[in-house]
Amino acid sequence: MNVTSHGESTLDEIEKLELDFFEVLSAPIPRIVWKENRRYQNSKFLKFVENANKQKVIKRMINKITGIPDVNYAKMWHVLILSAFPEKIKDSVIALGDDIICFSDRDDKITPSFIQKYKIDYIICFGYGRILSQDIIKIVPCINIHGGYLPQNRGPNPNLWSWINGTKKGVSIHYIDKGIDTGDIIVQKEIEFREPITLQSSFDQIVNECTELFASEWPNIRSGMSTRTRQIGKGTFHTMQSQEKLTELLENGGLDMPISEFCQKAKTILAQ
């Protein structure tokens, strides 16, 4: 990728063609894309597609654009589950005939040598408090089950911040990339909460919704039939330090008080 003198990114012509080609390949009905967008009818693009087919580089281009390592969907997988509650999702993985290894963020850090030693084919994160290194996500596909409606409330405790900031509430499953909760969306669901609502009851419902969403989508992911959508918009991001002021409130009844009362107190504390 080139950078202009003004600091703006520009794509090389070949990269533009690759992106166009990927859009066609990933469309639900490629013929509609071809028919309705005239830029796919120009001679350069048609020649590019012809050469790509001859050289059998379609897979290489997709991997280059998405950054996802190659996956063999035909064999049995060794799936690494990194989670505070692996019991919520492990049965869905085992049901399709794959082996699992479960770790939490209290266990040793995951390294490339660990991935190679145990021949890990796929990583699923769910309530995992550590950030996977680039060395990991470059060699094995990784997804995250996130308790928020991305791109809002990236980072830890998305449910907490969705209430305080009044943002959309839901759950998302996404690919892990070099950012924090910035990877392409596989599937997400907006949630309506059951009354009476407390921070604890809403968290419990979020965990259950994550579990159900994963159970329904995992067969698509496992078979290579899942979709992916780039996150749109800047979104919001929080860290553990962001909620330090709320520690006393959370430890002294905040989890179980009515959500409206909690939000009012939390906003007052954060404004100080």
XYZ file of C-alpha atoms in Angstrom:
272
model
C 0.000 0.000 0.000
C 1.289 3.451 -0.906
C 1.022 6.575 1.238
C 0.585 9.976 -0.380
C 2.481 13.087 0.691
C -0.644 14.180 2.571
C -0.590 11.037 4.703
C -3.664 9.502 3.036
C -3.583 5.804 2.130
C -4.095 4.853 -1.488
C -4.424 1.403 -2.997
C -2.248 0.151 -5.816
C -4.204 -0.762 -8.930
C -3.617 -4.469 -8.331
C -4.917 -4.147 -4.757
C -8.064 -2.414 -6.002
C -8.662 -5.278 -8.408
C -8.122 -7.831 -5.639
C -10.615 -6.070 -3.375
C -13.160 -5.945 -6.191
C -12.603 -9.637 -6.874
C -13.040 -10.507 -3.188
C -16.306 -8.529 -3.093
C -17.646 -10.578 -5.980
C -16.530 -13.877 -4.446
C -18.007 -13.081 -1.029
C -21.361 -11.796 -2.304
C -24.393 -14.008 -1.481
C -25.344 -14.022 -5.161
C -22.272 -13.005 -7.203
C -24.268 -12.597 -10.413
C -26.211 -9.706 -8.880
C -22.965 -7.941 -8.035
C -21.696 -8.423 -11.570
C -24.930 -7.228 -13.124
C -25.614 -4.190 -10.967
C -22.119 -2.707 -10.677
C -20.597 -1.585 -13.949
C -17.067 -1.334 -12.625
C -16.890 -5.127 -12.849
C -17.426 -4.950 -16.593
C -14.259 -3.024 -17.418
C -11.596 -4.823 -19.435
C -8.887 -4.596 -16.763
C -11.038 -6.304 -14.163
C -12.235 -9.018 -16.547
C -8.641 -9.697 -17.601
C -7.603 -9.835 -13.950
C -10.286 -12.447 -13.178
C -9.263 -14.501 -16.199
C -5.614 -14.514 -15.138
C -6.510 -15.243 -11.518
C -8.483 -18.306 -12.556
C -5.680 -19.522 -14.781
C -3.089 -19.101 -12.054
C -5.336 -20.544 -9.320
C -4.573 -17.692 -6.956
C -8.106 -17.072 -5.690
C -7.360 -18.612 -2.306
C -4.119 -16.678 -1.977
C -5.900 -13.394 -2.613
C -8.672 -14.122 -0.133
C -6.134 -15.003 2.549
C -4.161 -11.855 1.775
C -7.219 -9.647 2.088
C -8.767 -11.282 5.152
C -5.584 -12.232 6.988
C -7.108 -15.582 7.980
C -4.739 -18.595 7.989
C -5.602 -21.619 5.857
C -8.074 -24.059 7.399
C -8.642 -27.710 6.530
C -12.366 -28.200 7.135
C -12.318 -31.878 6.169
C -10.242 -33.226 9.053
C -10.950 -33.480 12.774
C -9.899 -30.295 14.565
C -8.034 -29.714 17.797
C -9.882 -26.692 19.184
C -8.419 -24.528 21.927
C -11.100 -22.900 24.092
C -9.847 -19.902 26.060
C -12.646 -19.063 28.444
C -13.756 -18.315 31.983
C -16.716 -20.630 31.380
C -15.754 -23.273 28.787
C -18.627 -25.497 29.903
C -20.967 -23.110 28.099
C -19.583 -23.823 24.634
C -17.532 -27.030 24.707
C -20.478 -29.349 24.012
C -21.226 -27.536 20.748
C -17.654 -28.160 19.608
C -17.514 -31.782 20.751
C -20.865 -32.498 19.086
C -19.260 -32.035 15.664
C -16.523 -34.546 16.420
C -13.630 -32.273 17.335
C -11.211 -32.465 20.265
C -10.941 -29.606 22.745
C -8.359 -28.186 25.124
C -9.609 -25.653 27.671
C -7.586 -22.835 29.229
C -8.523 -19.761 31.263
C -6.600 -16.519 31.729
C -5.333 -17.932 35.019
C -3.348 -20.557 33.097
C -0.016 -20.071 31.361
C 0.188 -17.713 28.408
C -0.536 -19.308 25.035
C 2.546 -19.364 22.789
C 3.252 -20.460 19.201
C 5.157 -23.460 20.564
C 2.028 -24.505 22.492
C -0.044 -24.227 19.291
C 2.448 -26.376 17.412
C 2.897 -28.926 20.200
C -0.831 -29.643 20.498
C -1.529 -29.127 16.776
C -4.232 -26.545 17.429
C -6.449 -25.902 14.402
C -8.777 -23.255 15.816
C -9.048 -20.958 18.845
C -12.282 -19.796 20.466
C -12.174 -17.042 23.102
C -15.100 -16.401 25.426
C -14.574 -14.237 28.490
C -10.803 -14.561 28.117
C -8.882 -11.772 29.815
C -5.661 -11.891 27.818
C -4.782 -10.491 24.402
C -3.535 -13.044 21.890
C -0.229 -12.122 20.290
C 0.220 -11.505 16.585
C 2.393 -14.626 16.484
C -0.702 -16.637 17.410
C -3.333 -15.096 15.151
C -1.019 -15.355 12.147
C -0.771 -19.144 12.376
C -4.226 -20.242 13.551
C -7.736 -18.798 13.043
C -9.113 -17.184 16.201
C -12.618 -16.001 17.015
C -14.052 -14.225 20.039
C -17.504 -14.386 21.605
C -18.106 -10.837 22.831
C -20.825 -9.792 25.261
C -21.595 -6.536 23.479
C -23.026 -5.259 20.211
C -19.907 -4.273 18.279
C -18.479 -1.838 17.370
C -19.830 -0.286 20.571
C -18.158 -1.156 23.877
C -15.033 -2.917 22.734
C -12.816 -4.183 25.516
C -13.738 -5.727 28.882
C -17.163 -5.558 30.545
C -19.180 -4.404 27.515
C -22.454 -5.076 29.334
C -21.528 -2.619 32.091
C -20.719 0.164 29.637
C -23.760 -0.449 27.461
C -25.932 0.467 30.453
C -23.875 3.439 31.587
C -23.572 4.914 28.081
C -27.043 3.920 26.890
C -25.746 2.124 23.792
C -27.222 -0.806 21.894
C -27.111 -4.057 23.848
C -26.357 -7.436 22.371
C -23.749 -10.089 21.656
C -21.286 -10.601 18.802
C -19.015 -13.313 17.442
C -16.068 -11.946 15.493
C -12.664 -12.830 14.120
C -9.690 -11.730 16.179
C -7.268 -9.371 14.472
C -4.470 -7.102 15.677
C -6.905 -4.725 17.392
C -9.067 -5.290 20.465
C -12.527 -6.494 19.407
C -12.069 -4.876 15.985
C -12.161 -7.985 13.774
C -14.789 -8.801 11.165
C -18.218 -9.747 12.502
C -19.405 -13.310 11.920
C -22.796 -12.892 13.562
C -24.391 -10.664 16.191
C -27.714 -10.282 17.949
C -29.445 -7.388 19.660
C -30.967 -8.228 23.061
C -34.030 -7.182 25.028
C -33.615 -7.826 28.751
C -36.093 -9.451 31.082
C -37.482 -7.426 33.990
C -36.497 -6.834 36.746
C -33.061 -5.849 35.497
C -29.872 -5.617 37.521
C -26.301 -5.544 36.304
C -25.890 -9.142 37.479
C -29.089 -10.430 35.871
C -28.252 -8.711 32.585
C -24.746 -10.214 32.647
C -26.198 -13.679 33.235
C -28.553 -13.203 30.298
C -25.671 -11.974 28.130
C -23.694 -15.152 28.882
C -26.707 -17.301 27.987
C -27.306 -15.354 24.775
C -23.640 -15.759 23.826
C -23.917 -19.489 24.456
C -27.024 -19.845 22.298
C -25.632 -17.702 19.489
C -22.432 -19.741 19.396
C -24.337 -23.040 19.426
C -26.383 -21.947 16.411
C -23.469 -20.454 14.448
C -20.657 -22.903 15.183
C -21.797 -25.451 12.547
C -21.509 -22.694 9.920
C -18.082 -21.650 11.172
C -16.929 -25.266 11.334
C -18.025 -25.980 7.773
C -16.578 -22.775 6.328
C -20.045 -21.422 5.523
C -20.134 -18.494 7.949
C -20.188 -14.924 6.682
C -17.944 -12.030 7.667
C -18.711 -8.321 7.740
C -16.304 -5.520 8.468
C -17.177 -3.409 11.475
C -18.591 -0.051 10.474
C -17.996 3.085 12.487
C -15.494 4.112 15.107
C -17.373 2.538 18.014
C -16.262 2.874 21.625
C -13.552 1.248 23.709
C -12.990 0.789 27.443
C -10.247 -0.706 29.595
C -10.219 -2.181 33.083
C -8.806 1.139 34.251
C -11.921 2.844 32.886
C -14.023 1.294 35.638
C -11.640 1.641 38.575
C -13.760 4.444 40.044
C -16.713 2.037 40.140
C -14.974 -0.667 42.181
C -16.519 0.321 45.507
C -20.001 0.582 44.007
C -19.692 -2.810 42.308
C -18.399 -4.488 45.464
C -21.075 -2.994 47.725
C -24.413 -3.935 46.231
C -24.103 -2.351 42.802
C -24.465 -5.639 40.970
C -27.891 -6.351 42.443
C -29.535 -2.932 42.643
C -32.102 -1.883 40.006
C -30.243 -0.997 36.829
C -31.613 2.562 36.688
C -30.360 3.233 40.216
C -26.981 1.707 39.425
C -26.544 3.791 36.267
C -27.442 6.997 38.086
C -24.882 6.324 40.816
C -22.231 5.168 38.335
C -22.573 8.297 36.203
C -22.283 10.504 39.285
C -19.101 8.727 40.365
C -17.535 8.840 36.903
C -18.291 12.556 36.598
C -16.329 13.375 39.758
